[in-house]
XYZ file of N, CA and C in Angstrom:
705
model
N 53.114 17.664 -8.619
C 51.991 17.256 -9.459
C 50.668 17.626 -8.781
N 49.831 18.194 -9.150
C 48.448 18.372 -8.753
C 47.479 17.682 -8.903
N 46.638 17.410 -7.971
C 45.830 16.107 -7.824
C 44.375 16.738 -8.470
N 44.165 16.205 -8.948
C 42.660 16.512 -9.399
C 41.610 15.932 -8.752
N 40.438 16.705 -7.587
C 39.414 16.305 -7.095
C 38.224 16.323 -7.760
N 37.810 15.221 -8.207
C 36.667 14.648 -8.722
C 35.333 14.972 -8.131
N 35.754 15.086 -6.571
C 34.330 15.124 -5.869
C 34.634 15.531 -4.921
N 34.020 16.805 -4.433
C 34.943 17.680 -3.465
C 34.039 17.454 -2.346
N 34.325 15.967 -1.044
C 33.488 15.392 -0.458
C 33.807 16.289 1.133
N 35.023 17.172 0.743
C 35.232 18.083 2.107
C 34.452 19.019 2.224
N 33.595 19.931 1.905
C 32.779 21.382 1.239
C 31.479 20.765 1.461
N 30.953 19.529 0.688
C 29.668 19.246 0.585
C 29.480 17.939 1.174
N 28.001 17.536 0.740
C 27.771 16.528 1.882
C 27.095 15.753 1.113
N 26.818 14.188 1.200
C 26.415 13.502 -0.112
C 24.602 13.541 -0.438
N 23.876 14.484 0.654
C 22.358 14.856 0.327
C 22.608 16.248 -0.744
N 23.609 17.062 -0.526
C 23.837 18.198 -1.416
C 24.293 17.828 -2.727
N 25.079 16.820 -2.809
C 25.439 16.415 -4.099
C 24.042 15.556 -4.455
N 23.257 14.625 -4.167
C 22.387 14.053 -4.731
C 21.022 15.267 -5.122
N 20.778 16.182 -4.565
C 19.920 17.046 -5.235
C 20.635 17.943 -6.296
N 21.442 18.253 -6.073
C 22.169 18.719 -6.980
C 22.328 18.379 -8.228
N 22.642 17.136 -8.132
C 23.267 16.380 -9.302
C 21.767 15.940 -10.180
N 20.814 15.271 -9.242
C 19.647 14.931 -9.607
C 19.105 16.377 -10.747
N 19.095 17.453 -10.552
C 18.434 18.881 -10.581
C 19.118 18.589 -12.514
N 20.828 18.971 -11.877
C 21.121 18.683 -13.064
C 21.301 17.776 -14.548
N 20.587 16.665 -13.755
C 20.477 15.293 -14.863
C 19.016 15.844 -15.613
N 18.497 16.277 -15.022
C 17.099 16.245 -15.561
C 16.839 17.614 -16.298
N 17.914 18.708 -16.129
C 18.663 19.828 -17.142
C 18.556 18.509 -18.488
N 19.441 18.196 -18.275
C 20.285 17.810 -19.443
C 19.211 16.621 -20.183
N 18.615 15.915 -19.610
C 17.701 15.535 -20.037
C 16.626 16.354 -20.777
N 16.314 17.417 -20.003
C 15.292 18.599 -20.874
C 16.031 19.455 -21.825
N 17.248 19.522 -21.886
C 18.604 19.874 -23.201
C 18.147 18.828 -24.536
N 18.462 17.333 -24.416
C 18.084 16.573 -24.890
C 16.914 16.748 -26.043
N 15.695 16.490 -25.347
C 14.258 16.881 -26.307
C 14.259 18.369 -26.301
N 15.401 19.089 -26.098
C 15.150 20.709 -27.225
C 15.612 20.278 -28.142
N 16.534 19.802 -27.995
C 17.884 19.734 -29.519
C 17.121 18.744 -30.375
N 15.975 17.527 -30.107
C 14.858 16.744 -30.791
C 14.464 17.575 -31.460
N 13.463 17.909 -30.683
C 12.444 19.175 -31.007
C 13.291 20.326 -32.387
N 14.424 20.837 -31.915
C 14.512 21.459 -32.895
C 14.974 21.381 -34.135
N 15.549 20.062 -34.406
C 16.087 19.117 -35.515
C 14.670 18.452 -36.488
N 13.247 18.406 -35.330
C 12.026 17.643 -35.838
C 11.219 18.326 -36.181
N 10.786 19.654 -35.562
C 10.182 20.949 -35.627
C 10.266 22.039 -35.888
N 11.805 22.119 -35.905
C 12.207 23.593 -37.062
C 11.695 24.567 -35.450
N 12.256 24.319 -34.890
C 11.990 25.160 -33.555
C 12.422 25.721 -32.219
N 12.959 26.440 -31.849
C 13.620 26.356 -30.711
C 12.256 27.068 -29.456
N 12.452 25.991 -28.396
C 11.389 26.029 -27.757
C 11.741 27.226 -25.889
N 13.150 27.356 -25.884
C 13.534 28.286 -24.614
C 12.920 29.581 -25.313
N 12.909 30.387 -24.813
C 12.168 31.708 -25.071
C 14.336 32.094 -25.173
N 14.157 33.076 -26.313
C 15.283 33.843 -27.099
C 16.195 34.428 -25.961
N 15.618 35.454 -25.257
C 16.568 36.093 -24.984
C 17.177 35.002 -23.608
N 16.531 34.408 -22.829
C 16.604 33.454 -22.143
C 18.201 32.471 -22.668
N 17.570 31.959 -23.594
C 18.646 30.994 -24.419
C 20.005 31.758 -24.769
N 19.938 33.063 -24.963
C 21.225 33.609 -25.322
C 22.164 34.067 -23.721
N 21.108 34.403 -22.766
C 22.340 34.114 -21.870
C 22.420 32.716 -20.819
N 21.551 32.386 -21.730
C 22.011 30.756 -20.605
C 23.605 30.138 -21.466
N 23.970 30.252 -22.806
C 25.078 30.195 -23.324
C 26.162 30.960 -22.927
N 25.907 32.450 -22.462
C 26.634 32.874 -21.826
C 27.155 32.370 -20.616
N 26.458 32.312 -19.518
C 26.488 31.745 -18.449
C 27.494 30.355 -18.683
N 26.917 29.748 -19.287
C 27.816 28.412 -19.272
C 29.193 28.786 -20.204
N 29.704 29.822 -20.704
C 30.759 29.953 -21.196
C 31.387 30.245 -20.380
N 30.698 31.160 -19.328
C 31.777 32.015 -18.269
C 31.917 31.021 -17.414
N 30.970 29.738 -16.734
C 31.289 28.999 -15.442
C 32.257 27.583 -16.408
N 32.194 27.892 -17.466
C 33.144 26.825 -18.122
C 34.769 26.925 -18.527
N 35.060 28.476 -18.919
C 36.205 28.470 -18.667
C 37.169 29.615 -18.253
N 36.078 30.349 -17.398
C 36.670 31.660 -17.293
C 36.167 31.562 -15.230
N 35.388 30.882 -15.012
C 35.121 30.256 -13.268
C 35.512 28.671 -13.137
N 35.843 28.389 -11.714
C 35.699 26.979 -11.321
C 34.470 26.928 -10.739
N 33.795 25.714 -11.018
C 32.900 25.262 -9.642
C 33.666 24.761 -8.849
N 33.488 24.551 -7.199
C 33.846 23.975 -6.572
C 33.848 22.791 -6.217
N 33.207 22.191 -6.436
C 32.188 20.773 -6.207
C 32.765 19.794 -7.017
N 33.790 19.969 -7.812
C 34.821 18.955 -8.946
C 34.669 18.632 -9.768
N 35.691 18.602 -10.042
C 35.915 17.685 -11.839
C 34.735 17.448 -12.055
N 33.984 16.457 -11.841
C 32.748 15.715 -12.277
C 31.439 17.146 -12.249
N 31.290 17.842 -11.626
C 30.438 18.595 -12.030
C 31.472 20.279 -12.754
N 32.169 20.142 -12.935
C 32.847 21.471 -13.806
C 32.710 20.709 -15.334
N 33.026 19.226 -15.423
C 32.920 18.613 -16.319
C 31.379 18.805 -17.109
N 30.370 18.647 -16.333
C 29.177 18.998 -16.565
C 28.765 20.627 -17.361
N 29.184 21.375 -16.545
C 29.744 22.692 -17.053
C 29.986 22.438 -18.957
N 30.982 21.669 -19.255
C 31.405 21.857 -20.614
C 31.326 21.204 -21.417
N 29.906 20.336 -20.842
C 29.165 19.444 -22.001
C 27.666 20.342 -22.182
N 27.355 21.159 -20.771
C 26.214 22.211 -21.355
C 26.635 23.104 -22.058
N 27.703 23.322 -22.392
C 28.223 24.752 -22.961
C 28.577 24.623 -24.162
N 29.279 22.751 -24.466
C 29.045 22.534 -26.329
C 27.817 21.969 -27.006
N 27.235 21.342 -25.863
C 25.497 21.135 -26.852
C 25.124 22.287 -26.480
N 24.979 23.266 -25.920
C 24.218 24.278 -26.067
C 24.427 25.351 -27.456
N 26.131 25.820 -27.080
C 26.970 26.568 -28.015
C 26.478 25.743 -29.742
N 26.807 24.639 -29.324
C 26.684 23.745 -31.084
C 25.559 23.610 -31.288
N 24.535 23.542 -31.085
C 22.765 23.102 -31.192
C 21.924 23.960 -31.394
N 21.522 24.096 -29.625
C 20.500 25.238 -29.023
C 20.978 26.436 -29.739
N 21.929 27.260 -29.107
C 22.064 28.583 -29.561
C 22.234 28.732 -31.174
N 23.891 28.193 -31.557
C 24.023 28.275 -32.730
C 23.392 27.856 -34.093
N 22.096 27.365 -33.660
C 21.251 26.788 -34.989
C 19.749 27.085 -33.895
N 19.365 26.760 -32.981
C 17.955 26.794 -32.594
C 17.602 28.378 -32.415
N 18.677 28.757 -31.795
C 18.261 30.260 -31.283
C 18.359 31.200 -32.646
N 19.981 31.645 -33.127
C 20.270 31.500 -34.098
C 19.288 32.019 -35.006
N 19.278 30.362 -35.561
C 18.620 30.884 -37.126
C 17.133 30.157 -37.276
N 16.719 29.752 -35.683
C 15.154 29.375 -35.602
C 14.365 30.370 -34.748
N 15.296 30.709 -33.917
C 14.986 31.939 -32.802
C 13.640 32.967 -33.468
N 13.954 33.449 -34.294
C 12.570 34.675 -34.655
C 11.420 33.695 -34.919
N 11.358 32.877 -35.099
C 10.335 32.288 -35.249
C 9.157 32.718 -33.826
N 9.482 32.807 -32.604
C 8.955 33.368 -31.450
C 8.286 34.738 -31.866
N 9.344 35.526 -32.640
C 8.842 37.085 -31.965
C 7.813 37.358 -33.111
N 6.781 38.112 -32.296
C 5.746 38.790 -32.971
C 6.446 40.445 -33.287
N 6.914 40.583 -33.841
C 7.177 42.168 -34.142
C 8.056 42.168 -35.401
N 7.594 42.103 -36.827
C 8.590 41.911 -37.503
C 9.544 42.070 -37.985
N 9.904 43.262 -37.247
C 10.987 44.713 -38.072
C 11.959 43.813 -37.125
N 12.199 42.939 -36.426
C 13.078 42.238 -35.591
C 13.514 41.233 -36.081
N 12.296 40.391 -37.215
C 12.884 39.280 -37.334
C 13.898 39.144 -38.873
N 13.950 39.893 -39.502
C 15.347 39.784 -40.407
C 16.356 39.234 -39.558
N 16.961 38.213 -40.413
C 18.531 37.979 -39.904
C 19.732 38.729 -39.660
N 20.181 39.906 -40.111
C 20.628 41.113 -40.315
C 20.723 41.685 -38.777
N 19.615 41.937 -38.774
C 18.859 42.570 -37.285
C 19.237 41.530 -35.803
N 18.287 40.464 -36.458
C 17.946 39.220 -35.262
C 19.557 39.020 -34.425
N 20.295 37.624 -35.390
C 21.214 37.551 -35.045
C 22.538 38.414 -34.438
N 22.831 39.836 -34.906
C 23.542 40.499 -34.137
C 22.949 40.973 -33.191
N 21.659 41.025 -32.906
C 20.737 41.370 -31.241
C 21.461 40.468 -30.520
N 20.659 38.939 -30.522
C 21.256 38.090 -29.553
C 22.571 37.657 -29.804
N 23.483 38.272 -30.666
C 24.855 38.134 -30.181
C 25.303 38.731 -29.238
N 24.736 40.273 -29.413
C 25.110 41.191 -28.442
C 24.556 41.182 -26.765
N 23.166 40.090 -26.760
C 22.485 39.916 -25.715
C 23.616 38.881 -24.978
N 24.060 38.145 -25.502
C 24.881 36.720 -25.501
C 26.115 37.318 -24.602
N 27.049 38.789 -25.431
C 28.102 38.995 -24.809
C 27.998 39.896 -23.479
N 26.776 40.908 -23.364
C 26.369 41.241 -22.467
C 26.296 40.402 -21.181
N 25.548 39.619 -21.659
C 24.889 38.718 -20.105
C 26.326 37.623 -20.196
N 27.491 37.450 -20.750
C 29.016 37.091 -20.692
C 29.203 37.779 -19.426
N 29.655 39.487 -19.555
C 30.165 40.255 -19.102
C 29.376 40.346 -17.459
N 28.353 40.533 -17.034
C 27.614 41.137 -16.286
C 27.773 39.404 -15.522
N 28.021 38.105 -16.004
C 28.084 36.903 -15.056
C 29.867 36.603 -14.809
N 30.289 37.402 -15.634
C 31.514 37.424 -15.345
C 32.179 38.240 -13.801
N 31.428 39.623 -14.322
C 31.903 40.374 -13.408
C 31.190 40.400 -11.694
N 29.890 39.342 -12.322
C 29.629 38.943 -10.776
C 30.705 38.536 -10.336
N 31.034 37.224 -10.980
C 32.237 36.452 -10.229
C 33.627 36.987 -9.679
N 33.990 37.685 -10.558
C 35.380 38.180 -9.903
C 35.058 39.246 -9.092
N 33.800 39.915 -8.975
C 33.569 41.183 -7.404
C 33.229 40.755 -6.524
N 33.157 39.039 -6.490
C 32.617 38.347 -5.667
C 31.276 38.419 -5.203
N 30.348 38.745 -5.969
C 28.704 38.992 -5.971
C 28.255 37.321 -6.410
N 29.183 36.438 -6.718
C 28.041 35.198 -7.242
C 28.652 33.959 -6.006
N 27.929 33.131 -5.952
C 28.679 31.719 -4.720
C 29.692 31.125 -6.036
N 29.924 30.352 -5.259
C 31.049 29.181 -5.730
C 30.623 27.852 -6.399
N 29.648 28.096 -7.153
C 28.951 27.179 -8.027
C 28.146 28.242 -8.849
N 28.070 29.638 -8.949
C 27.426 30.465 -9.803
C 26.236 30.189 -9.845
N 25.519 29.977 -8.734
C 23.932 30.215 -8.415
C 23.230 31.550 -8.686
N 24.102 32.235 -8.446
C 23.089 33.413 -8.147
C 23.053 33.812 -9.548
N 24.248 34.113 -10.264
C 23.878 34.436 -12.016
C 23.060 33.828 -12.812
N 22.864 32.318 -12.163
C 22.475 31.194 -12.894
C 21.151 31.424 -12.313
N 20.713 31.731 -11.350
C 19.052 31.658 -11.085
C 18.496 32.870 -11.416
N 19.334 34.174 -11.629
C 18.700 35.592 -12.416
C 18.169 35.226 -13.963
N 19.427 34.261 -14.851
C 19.130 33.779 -15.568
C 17.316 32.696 -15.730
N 17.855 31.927 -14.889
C 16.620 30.985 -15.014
C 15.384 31.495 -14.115
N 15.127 32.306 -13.482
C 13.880 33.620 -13.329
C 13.342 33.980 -14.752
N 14.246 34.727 -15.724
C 14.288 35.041 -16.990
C 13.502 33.975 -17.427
N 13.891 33.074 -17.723
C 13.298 31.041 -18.543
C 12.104 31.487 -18.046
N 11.962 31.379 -16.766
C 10.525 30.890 -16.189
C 9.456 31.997 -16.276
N 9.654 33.966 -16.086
C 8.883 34.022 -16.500
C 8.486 34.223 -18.356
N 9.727 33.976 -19.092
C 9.544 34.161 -20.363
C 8.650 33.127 -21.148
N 8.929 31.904 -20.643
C 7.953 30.707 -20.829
C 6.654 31.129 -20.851
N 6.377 31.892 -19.939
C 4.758 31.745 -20.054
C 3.742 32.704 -21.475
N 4.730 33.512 -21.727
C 3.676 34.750 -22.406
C 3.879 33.613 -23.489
N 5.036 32.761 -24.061
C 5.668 32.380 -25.490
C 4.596 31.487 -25.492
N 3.976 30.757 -24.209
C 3.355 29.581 -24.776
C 2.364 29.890 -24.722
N 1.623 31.025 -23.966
C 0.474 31.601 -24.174
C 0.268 31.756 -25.762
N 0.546 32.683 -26.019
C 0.077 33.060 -27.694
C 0.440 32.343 -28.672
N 1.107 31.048 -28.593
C 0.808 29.777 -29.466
C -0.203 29.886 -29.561
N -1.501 29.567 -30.963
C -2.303 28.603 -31.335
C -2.415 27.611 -30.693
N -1.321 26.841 -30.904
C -1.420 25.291 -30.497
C -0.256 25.184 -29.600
N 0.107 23.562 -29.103
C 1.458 23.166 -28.198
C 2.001 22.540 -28.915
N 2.000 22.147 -30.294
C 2.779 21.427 -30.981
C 4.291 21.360 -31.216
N 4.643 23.189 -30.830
C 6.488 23.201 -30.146
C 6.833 23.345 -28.982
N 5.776 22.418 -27.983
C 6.375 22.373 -26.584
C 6.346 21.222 -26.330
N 7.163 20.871 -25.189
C 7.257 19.647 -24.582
C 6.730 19.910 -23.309
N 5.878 19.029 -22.710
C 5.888 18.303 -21.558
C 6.241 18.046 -20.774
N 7.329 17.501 -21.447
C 8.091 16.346 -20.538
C 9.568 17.639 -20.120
N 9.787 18.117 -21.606
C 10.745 18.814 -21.123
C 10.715 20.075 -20.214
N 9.826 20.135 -20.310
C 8.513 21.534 -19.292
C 9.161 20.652 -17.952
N 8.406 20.113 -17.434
C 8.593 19.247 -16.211
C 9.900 19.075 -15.550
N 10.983 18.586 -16.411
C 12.049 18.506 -16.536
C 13.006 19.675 -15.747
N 12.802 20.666 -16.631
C 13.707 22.012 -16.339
C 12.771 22.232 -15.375
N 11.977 22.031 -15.020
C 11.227 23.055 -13.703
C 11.496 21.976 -12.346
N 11.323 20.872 -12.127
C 11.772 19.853 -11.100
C 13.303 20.081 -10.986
N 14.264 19.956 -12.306
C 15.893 19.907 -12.524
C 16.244 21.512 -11.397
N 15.469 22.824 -11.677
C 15.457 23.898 -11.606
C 15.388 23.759 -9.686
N 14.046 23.232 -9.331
C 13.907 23.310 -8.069
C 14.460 21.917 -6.955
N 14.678 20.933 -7.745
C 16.280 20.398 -6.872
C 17.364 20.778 -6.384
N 17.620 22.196 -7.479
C 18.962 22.607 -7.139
C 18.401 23.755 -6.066
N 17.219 24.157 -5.876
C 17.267 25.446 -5.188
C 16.992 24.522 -3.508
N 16.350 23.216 -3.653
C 16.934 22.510 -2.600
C 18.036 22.352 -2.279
N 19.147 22.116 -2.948
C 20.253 22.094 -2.983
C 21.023 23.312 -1.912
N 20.711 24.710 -2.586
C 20.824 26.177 -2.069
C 20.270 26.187 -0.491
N 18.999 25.827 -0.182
C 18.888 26.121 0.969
C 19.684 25.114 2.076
N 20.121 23.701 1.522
C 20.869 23.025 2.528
C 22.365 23.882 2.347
N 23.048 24.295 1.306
C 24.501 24.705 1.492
C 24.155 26.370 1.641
N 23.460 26.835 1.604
C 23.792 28.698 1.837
C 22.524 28.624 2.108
N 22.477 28.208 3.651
C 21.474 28.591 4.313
C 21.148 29.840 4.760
N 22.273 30.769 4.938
C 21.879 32.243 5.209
C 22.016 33.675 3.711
N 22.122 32.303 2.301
C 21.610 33.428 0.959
C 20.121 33.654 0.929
N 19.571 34.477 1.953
C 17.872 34.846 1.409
C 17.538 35.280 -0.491
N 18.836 36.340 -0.833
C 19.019 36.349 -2.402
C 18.554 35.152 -3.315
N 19.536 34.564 -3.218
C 19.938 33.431 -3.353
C 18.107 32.468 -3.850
N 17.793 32.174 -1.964
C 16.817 31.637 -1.812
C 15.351 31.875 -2.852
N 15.446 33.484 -2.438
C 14.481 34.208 -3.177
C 13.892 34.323 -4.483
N 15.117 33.973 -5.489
C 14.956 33.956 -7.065
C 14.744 32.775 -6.963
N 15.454 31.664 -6.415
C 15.182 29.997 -6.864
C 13.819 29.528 -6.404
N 13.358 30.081 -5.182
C 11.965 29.807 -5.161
C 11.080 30.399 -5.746
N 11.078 31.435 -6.203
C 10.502 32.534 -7.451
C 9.955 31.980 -8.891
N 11.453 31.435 -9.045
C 11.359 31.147 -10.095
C 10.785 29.144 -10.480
N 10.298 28.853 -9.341
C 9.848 27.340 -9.074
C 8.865 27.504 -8.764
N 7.939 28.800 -8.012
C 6.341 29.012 -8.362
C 5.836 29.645 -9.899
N 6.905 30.170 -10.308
C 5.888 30.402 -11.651
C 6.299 29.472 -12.595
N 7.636 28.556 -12.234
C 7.409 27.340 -13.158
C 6.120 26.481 -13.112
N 6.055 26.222 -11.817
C 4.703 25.727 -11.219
C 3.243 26.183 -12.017
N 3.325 27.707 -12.023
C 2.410 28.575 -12.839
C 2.382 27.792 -14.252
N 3.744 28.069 -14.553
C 3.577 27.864 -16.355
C 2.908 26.227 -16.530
N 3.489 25.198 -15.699
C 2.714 23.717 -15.946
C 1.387 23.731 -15.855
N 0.376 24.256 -14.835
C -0.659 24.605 -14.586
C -1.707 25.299 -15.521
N -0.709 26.241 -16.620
C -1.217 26.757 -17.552
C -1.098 25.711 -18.771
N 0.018 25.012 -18.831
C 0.389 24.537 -19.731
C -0.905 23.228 -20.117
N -1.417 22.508 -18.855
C -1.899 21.436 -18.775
C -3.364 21.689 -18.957
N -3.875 23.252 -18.539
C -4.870 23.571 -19.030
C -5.320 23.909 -20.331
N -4.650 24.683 -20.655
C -4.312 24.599 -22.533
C -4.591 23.472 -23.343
N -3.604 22.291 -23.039
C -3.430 21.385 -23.384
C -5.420 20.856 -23.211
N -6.136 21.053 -22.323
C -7.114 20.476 -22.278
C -8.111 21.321 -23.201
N -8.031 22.509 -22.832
C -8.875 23.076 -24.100
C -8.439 22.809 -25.346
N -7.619 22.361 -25.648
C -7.584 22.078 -27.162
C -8.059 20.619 -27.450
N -7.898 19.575 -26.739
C -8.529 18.484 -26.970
C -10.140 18.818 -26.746
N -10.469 19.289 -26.056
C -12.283 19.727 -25.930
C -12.692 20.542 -27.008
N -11.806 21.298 -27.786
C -11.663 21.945 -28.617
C -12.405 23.216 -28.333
N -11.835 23.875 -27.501
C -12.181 24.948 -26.540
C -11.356 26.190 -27.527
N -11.298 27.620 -26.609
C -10.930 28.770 -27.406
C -9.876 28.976 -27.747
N -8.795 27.819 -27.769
C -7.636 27.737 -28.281
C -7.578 27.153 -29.884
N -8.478 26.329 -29.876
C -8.854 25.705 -31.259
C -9.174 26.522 -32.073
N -10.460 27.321 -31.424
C -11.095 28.906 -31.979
C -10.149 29.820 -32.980
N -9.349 29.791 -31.891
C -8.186 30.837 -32.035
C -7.362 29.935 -33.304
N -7.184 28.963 -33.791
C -6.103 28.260 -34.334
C -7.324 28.077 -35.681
N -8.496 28.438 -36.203
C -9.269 28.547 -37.255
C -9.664 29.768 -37.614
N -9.196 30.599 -36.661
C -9.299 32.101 -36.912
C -8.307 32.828 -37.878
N -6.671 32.084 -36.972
C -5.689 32.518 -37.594
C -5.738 32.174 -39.059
């Protein structure tokens, strides 16, 4: 009979699991007010191509990789991969997704949806085949932070050329970017010698940094009713 480890307390150490785990509660928490948001706002707020392989990603570390780290976080794995698969992608990205792109010969459904299907099975394949050439760690960091590089700098142009912030969150801004750079704490206590590794997760936690900074300034010109307002009586 095979024992199932819940919490693989031989490998890691209980400061690696608490950033870790922390990083990822506050994922799923910023999962949460998308799937709000896009049920309240007719909106999906990850930037497109972003969102289509973060579904990927979690298909491949859900049932085609193990994490190492146990049950309890592989489990995690395949609750991001059916609210994402059922929600986010398949209705936010989907069939709210063009709502983002400025170029319209893109946004027919026809067009749209078989793009990011094909973006979806692509970035499948390319996190797959990290794993089995042995190019990704044993928790799929490294696919997972090429990915979320992608999020962070795609975030910024999307919320730039809003008018307004009325399909962003805050909170969920905050969220994925703290959730994001817990785990790259995480990275430097267990693969202390991935500079790779290191490199994208801190990368991608200064221009999250960037995007809040922008975000909070925005946010102030429009209450002063500064050239964002301008811009939102122009349109």
């Amino acid at each position: 009979m095979v024992s199932i480890v819940w919490i693989n307390w031989q490998d890691y150490t209980g400061l690696e699991f608490f950033f870790y785990g922390l990083g990822c509660l506050l994922w799923v928490l910023a999962y949460g007010i998308y799937i709000r948001n896009i049920f309240t706002l007719k909106y999906v707020e990850m930037p497109v191509f972003a969102g289509c392989c973060d579904v990927a990603w979690e298909f491949v570390w859900s049932f085609l990789a193990q994490n190492d780290m146990g049950m309890i976080f592989q489990g995690a794995n395949y609750v991001w991969f059916f609210l994402d698969a059922g929600l986010i992608f398949s209705y936010g990205v989907l069939f709210l997704g063009a709502k983002q792109l400025t170029v319209p010969q893109l946004a027919p459904r026809h067009i749209f949806i078989p793009a990011c299907l094909f973006i979806a099975v692509l970035a499948g394949a390319a996190t797959y085949y990290m794993h089995v050439q042995g190019l990704d760690n044993s928790v799929g960091g490294r696919s997972a932070y090429l990915i979320q590089l992608s999020i962070s700098f795609l975030y910024i142009p999307l919320m730039l050329r809003q008018p307004t912030l009325e399909y962003f969150s805050f909170n969920a801004n905050w969220m994925r970017a703290a959730g994001s750079a817990l785990v790259v704490v995480f990275f430097f206590l267990h693969y202390p010698d991935d500079r790779f590794l290191q490199t994208i997760g801190c990368s991608a936690a200064i221009v999250d940094a960037v995007f809040l900074y922008l975000f909070v300034q925005k946010r102030r010109q429009l209450a002063a009713g500064g050239p964002a307002v301008r811009q939102v009586a122009l349109a």
